[in-house]
Amino acid sequence: MLYVVIVYLWAAILLYLLLGGADFGAGIIELFTSGANKKRTQKTMYKAIGPVWEANHMWLIITIVILFVGFPSIYSTMSVYLHIPLAIMLLGIIARGTAFTFRHYDAVVDDMQVVYSRIFVYSSFITPLFLGIIAGSAVSGQIDTHANTFLSAFIFSWLHLFSVSVGLFTVAICGFLAAVYLIGETDNKTDRNRYINKALIMNIAAVICGGLVFVAAYADEVPLTDWIFGNAAGITAICAATLSLLLLWYLLYKGKTRILRILAGFQVTMILLTTTFRHFPNIVILKNGGYLSLLEHRGYDKTINMLGMALLLGSIFILPALFYLIYSFQKKVESKEA
Amino acid sequence: MNDFIAARSQMALSLGFHIVFSCIGMVMPFFMAVAHYYWLKTHNVVYRNITKAWSKGVAIFFATGAVSGTVLSFELGLLWPTFMKHAGPIFGMPFSLEGTAFFIEAIALGFFLYGWNRFNPWFHWVTGLIVGISGLLSGILVVAANGWMNSPSGFDFVNGQYINVDPVKAMFNDAWFSQALHMCIAAFVSTGFAVAGIHALMILKGRNVAFHKKAFKIAAVFSAVFAVLQPISGDISAKDVSQRQPAKLAAMEAHFHTDKNVPLIIGGIPDVKNQKVDYAVKIPGLLSYMTKGDVNAEVKGLDSIPVEDHPPVAITHYAFQVMVGLGMLMLLIAVLYLIAILKKKDWLERKWLLKLFVTATPMGFIAVEAGWAVTEVGRQPWIIQGIMRTADAVTPMPGIHYSFYIFTAVYISLAIVVTFMLYRQIKMVGKLYDIPSGSDQLKV
Ligand code: HDD
Ligand code: HEM
Ligand code: HEM
């Protein structure tokens, strides 16, 4: 059961990155879209993410629940030492979620819309930035459980080059996912080209930020290259991701939406896989060289079993319904296109 | 403000904020289902308009409820890491199931909000009902987790170690039933009175009367029925508390000295130093009777509990008075309304009845907040009753008061914006829904 729970944890993180990421990305795209096109982007975006918006949000909650039920000491260590970035991320989530809904549901359309939009786009940028910072800090080896100053315990645990570049990388990935997703959501030619363009820019930004992550890893002595190139699986995955990049550019050029989406998803999956595979089961690396391991720092066996059962049972109910939801709205879009 | 007080205040603020949205999220789907049902049965457009108008409101509340809930699941760790480290795996069962319930709720809401004219009307109706049922279910599950904090079970506590953990037993702790029952009823009462009050006000103002009358009736019937059930369930809760948390009961009643034939104290100002209550109305023997079913039974006072384990008496006592007082007022209004619809139909046309409902608009929610203050403040100084002290659970990170100020500012602005939007939503009713027409003028 332990492994079932771990697979769910990993899958929840991946799905949050993919679906929630596309969702954040839509706001990032809007941030980098100017003037007249903004309105059109907002429209496409609402059509695309509106129906599943609430559901996307759940992956994060599942991640948290699995952590505190199944791996309580990992959850509490992260909560203590990464308190500040977590709190900022939370503020971002509040601002984003409410601004998005308010913008759509306000009965009167006036200047408030501009305020909601501004809050929405900035928090769409901040939230994934801090998500990335949190993820980066967890593995950076900067969390010092013996620190005795405020700065070293609660600030330098997360504020360093490596985690910030992981944060920027996350932002770029989100923007990229959203652009790729939006291409398929519009039948207007100019809009399509605009999204293709955006996808390309975001992809390049992701590659640059990715490079930055390596540089920062080197500077902050995070053995990232070792994790990725230290074993065959890592090399294969990273090669697959890089090669598919070429294919992706080609498809982008051709504007083939469906394969493009799958490919973009595949790339992000590979990235997450390579970065987590090598140091599994350690998900938090501490300053003193210690680890918090999913295998050693787990909760009671009985709890893990029940948690696994709850997750499996939940999936039986949820997945068919979720697919049906996505399917019905996909079908609707297609029938309109035809 | 020290960090400990700041952490407690931030937790209380976040929960107090969330509970309003969760009550609405649990109950409005049922109101909508009723309106929706009438629309499908009678094809009276007013009912469809009510359903749509409400569902717009619910979408706003749902989003705010969802983000504030997400914040809570992080805050448990951010503010109380030691608590979560030990309690998480024991009382986590309801939270893992709750995840499923929320997920179903969110998916069903997606179907419901975007499903107008897209699905078979009855399938569409059922998705709305599922939103309500799964919302209620998730409410019950979280309250079960809170029940565990009041009545820890499902483990053995030996030399500071938690052993023989059984998450299922922990979920079905002694407090879960009375608390979940009382909470679900409270959600119906509070949301019912709030919604009925707003529509009553619009009827009195003479705006879109056809629309508001029908909306008022649905909400008022729900609120009246549940307001009658509330004191009954409150009585079950009080008996339950007297068993598992005598200190909380004593604080609720400001009952200082263990005694037989104990009176029920209504109102009054507790004087903790001199261990007495001034200016209170006393009903002889009633507290003994309410807790044990016998006017001569002994009820433990605060003197039987070590001083360091006393909860804050004044807050708990006042909060309890507020809850019960409002409960009685709402019961009265409910009885009058029930008489009106069953016997005295002409009352329904009278202004005084509507005015009563208008005054009752905030009562339910104030009672809910007060009730939670009783439960949570009455449990102090324990975070897990008898096992872990709140002071030992708090995060070691200094400077929590800054985070408290920031969150307070955010929650206050959110409350203002939500109120403002609701106001605009109601003002638009005339424009959007006044002229009944077969065509679908409103795009959701
Ligand atoms: C509409 C709201 C409302 C109303 C009218 C009442 N209550 Fe209540 N009460 C709640 C809303 C509430 C609540 C907010 O839902 C609480 C907090 C925790 C809980 O489970 O329910 C609660 C808690 C609560 C507790 C503490 C339970 C515990 O700590 O486990 C008791 C003893 C009562 N109530 C008793 C009553 C009585 C005797 C009432 C008589 C009229 C009453 N309540 C009306
Ligand atoms: C939503 C309704 C709820 C409200 C309005 C509420 C209210 C409060 C209040 C007023 C406090 C502060 C008590 C004090 O410090 O004197 C508090 C503390 C707390 N509550 Fe609740 N509560 C609610 C439900 C819950 C639930 C369902 C849980 C957990 C499953 C929970 C967990 C906690 C924790 C961990 C604390 C901090 C520790 C403590 O003060 O004991 N609460 N809550
Ligand atoms: C008595 C206390 C509580 C009740 C009755 C309650 C009930 C609900 C309900 C009905 C919703 C659905 C949102 C809506 O429809 O507006 C909700 C949302 C949520 N609640 Fe609470 N809740 C309580 C306390 C808590 C606590 C203590 C936590 C965290 C530890 C929590 C976590 C959440 C989360 C994560 C969501 C968002 C789920 C989503 O996205 O749909 N809740 N709650």
Short mmCIF file of C-alpha atoms and ligand atoms in Angstrom, two decimals, chain A residues 53-55 57-58 61-62 65 68 75, chain B residues 11 14-15 18-27 29 58-76 84 91 95 98-99 101-103 105-106 109 131-132 134-146 179 183-184 187 372, ligand 3:
data_model
loop_
_atom_site.label_atom_id
_atom_site.label_comp_id
_atom_site.label_asym_id
_atom_site.label_seq_id
_atom_site.Cartn_x
_atom_site.Cartn_y
_atom_site.Cartn_z
CA TRP A 53 -11.24 25.15 -12.87
CA GLU A 54 -12.48 23.83 -9.53
CA ALA A 55 -11.32 20.33 -10.30
CA HIS A 57 -7.52 22.95 -7.77
CA MET A 58 -8.12 19.64 -6.04
CA ILE A 61 -5.31 19.57 -1.80
CA ILE A 62 -4.83 15.86 -2.45
CA VAL A 65 -3.68 15.58 2.47
CA PHE A 68 -0.03 15.15 6.29
CA TYR A 75 4.73 17.84 6.12
CA MET B 11 -6.62 30.06 12.93
CA SER B 14 -9.56 31.59 8.87
CA LEU B 15 -11.99 29.04 10.24
CA HIS B 18 -14.42 29.51 5.93
CA ILE B 19 -17.41 28.28 7.89
CA VAL B 20 -19.68 30.93 6.37
CA PHE B 21 -18.81 29.81 2.87
CA SER B 22 -18.99 26.15 3.69
CA CYS B 23 -22.46 26.51 5.21
CA ILE B 24 -23.64 28.20 2.04
CA GLY B 25 -21.85 25.65 -0.11
CA MET B 26 -23.52 22.81 1.76
CA VAL B 27 -27.04 24.20 1.76
CA PRO B 29 -27.48 23.37 -3.70
CA VAL B 58 -23.19 29.97 -5.30
CA ALA B 59 -20.37 30.04 -7.83
CA ILE B 60 -18.97 33.13 -6.12
CA PHE B 61 -19.27 31.53 -2.71
CA PHE B 62 -17.94 28.22 -3.89
CA ALA B 63 -14.74 29.75 -5.22
CA THR B 64 -14.21 31.74 -2.05
CA GLY B 65 -15.00 28.68 0.07
CA ALA B 66 -12.62 26.53 -1.91
CA VAL B 67 -9.67 28.89 -1.64
CA SER B 68 -10.26 29.54 2.04
CA GLY B 69 -10.44 25.76 2.58
CA THR B 70 -7.20 25.24 0.71
CA VAL B 71 -5.60 27.86 2.92
CA LEU B 72 -6.84 25.97 5.99
CA SER B 73 -5.29 22.70 4.97
CA PHE B 74 -1.93 24.44 4.78
CA GLU B 75 -2.50 26.54 7.87
CA LEU B 76 -2.94 23.47 10.05
CA MET B 84 -0.20 17.80 12.75
CA PHE B 91 -7.34 11.86 12.42
CA PHE B 95 -9.63 14.27 5.49
CA GLU B 98 -13.21 14.36 2.33
CA GLY B 99 -10.86 14.81 -0.61
CA ALA B 101 -16.24 14.19 -1.47
CA PHE B 102 -14.86 17.59 -2.49
CA PHE B 103 -13.73 16.24 -5.80
CA GLU B 105 -18.65 18.14 -5.48
CA ALA B 106 -16.38 20.15 -7.77
CA LEU B 109 -20.65 21.68 -9.90
CA VAL B 131 -23.27 18.97 -5.34
CA GLY B 132 -25.37 19.33 -2.21
CA SER B 134 -21.28 15.63 -1.38
CA GLY B 135 -20.96 19.06 0.21
CA LEU B 136 -22.89 17.87 3.22
CA LEU B 137 -20.82 14.72 3.35
CA SER B 138 -17.57 16.65 3.34
CA GLY B 139 -18.89 18.89 6.09
CA ILE B 140 -19.69 15.84 8.21
CA LEU B 141 -16.22 14.42 7.61
CA VAL B 142 -14.34 17.58 8.65
CA VAL B 143 -16.47 17.90 11.72
CA ALA B 144 -15.59 14.31 12.57
CA ALA B 145 -11.93 15.40 12.50
CA ASN B 146 -12.77 18.25 14.84
CA GLN B 179 -21.30 17.57 16.41
CA MET B 183 -23.47 21.39 12.42
CA CYS B 184 -25.52 20.17 9.45
CA ALA B 187 -25.87 25.12 8.16
CA TRP B 372 -17.73 27.31 17.20
C1 HEM C 3 -16.79 22.65 10.47
C2 HEM C 3 -15.94 22.92 9.69
C3 HEM C 3 -16.00 22.82 8.19
C4 HEM C 3 -17.04 22.55 7.35
C5 HEM C 3 -18.48 22.29 7.70
C6 HEM C 3 -16.52 22.57 6.02
C7 HEM C 3 -17.24 22.34 4.87
C8 HEM C 3 -16.78 22.64 3.60
C9 HEM C 3 -17.57 22.66 2.40
C10 HEM C 3 -19.02 22.33 2.31
C11 HEM C 3 -16.75 23.02 1.37
C12 HEM C 3 -17.10 23.18 -0.09
C13 HEM C 3 -16.86 24.61 -0.50
C14 HEM C 3 -18.08 25.36 -0.87
O1 HEM C 3 -19.03 24.74 -1.36
O2 HEM C 3 -18.09 26.59 -0.66
C15 HEM C 3 -15.45 23.22 1.90
C16 HEM C 3 -14.32 23.53 1.18
C17 HEM C 3 -13.06 23.22 1.62
N1 HEM C 3 -12.73 22.98 2.96
FE1 HEM C 3 -13.94 23.07 4.50
N2 HEM C 3 -15.17 22.80 6.07
C18 HEM C 3 -14.83 22.96 7.39
C19 HEM C 3 -13.56 23.16 7.89
C20 HEM C 3 -12.43 22.89 7.13
C21 HEM C 3 -11.12 22.68 7.65
C22 HEM C 3 -10.72 22.71 9.13
C23 HEM C 3 -10.33 22.42 6.55
C24 HEM C 3 -8.86 22.12 6.45
C25 HEM C 3 -8.18 21.50 7.20
C26 HEM C 3 -11.14 22.50 5.38
C27 HEM C 3 -10.69 22.28 4.10
C28 HEM C 3 -11.41 22.59 2.98
C29 HEM C 3 -10.87 22.60 1.63
C30 HEM C 3 -9.48 22.21 1.25
C31 HEM C 3 -11.91 23.02 0.78
C32 HEM C 3 -11.83 23.24 -0.70
C33 HEM C 3 -12.36 22.10 -1.48
C34 HEM C 3 -12.73 22.45 -2.88
O3 HEM C 3 -11.91 22.99 -3.62
O4 HEM C 3 -13.87 22.17 -3.25
N3 HEM C 3 -12.41 22.78 5.77
N4 HEM C 3 -15.49 22.98 3.28
#
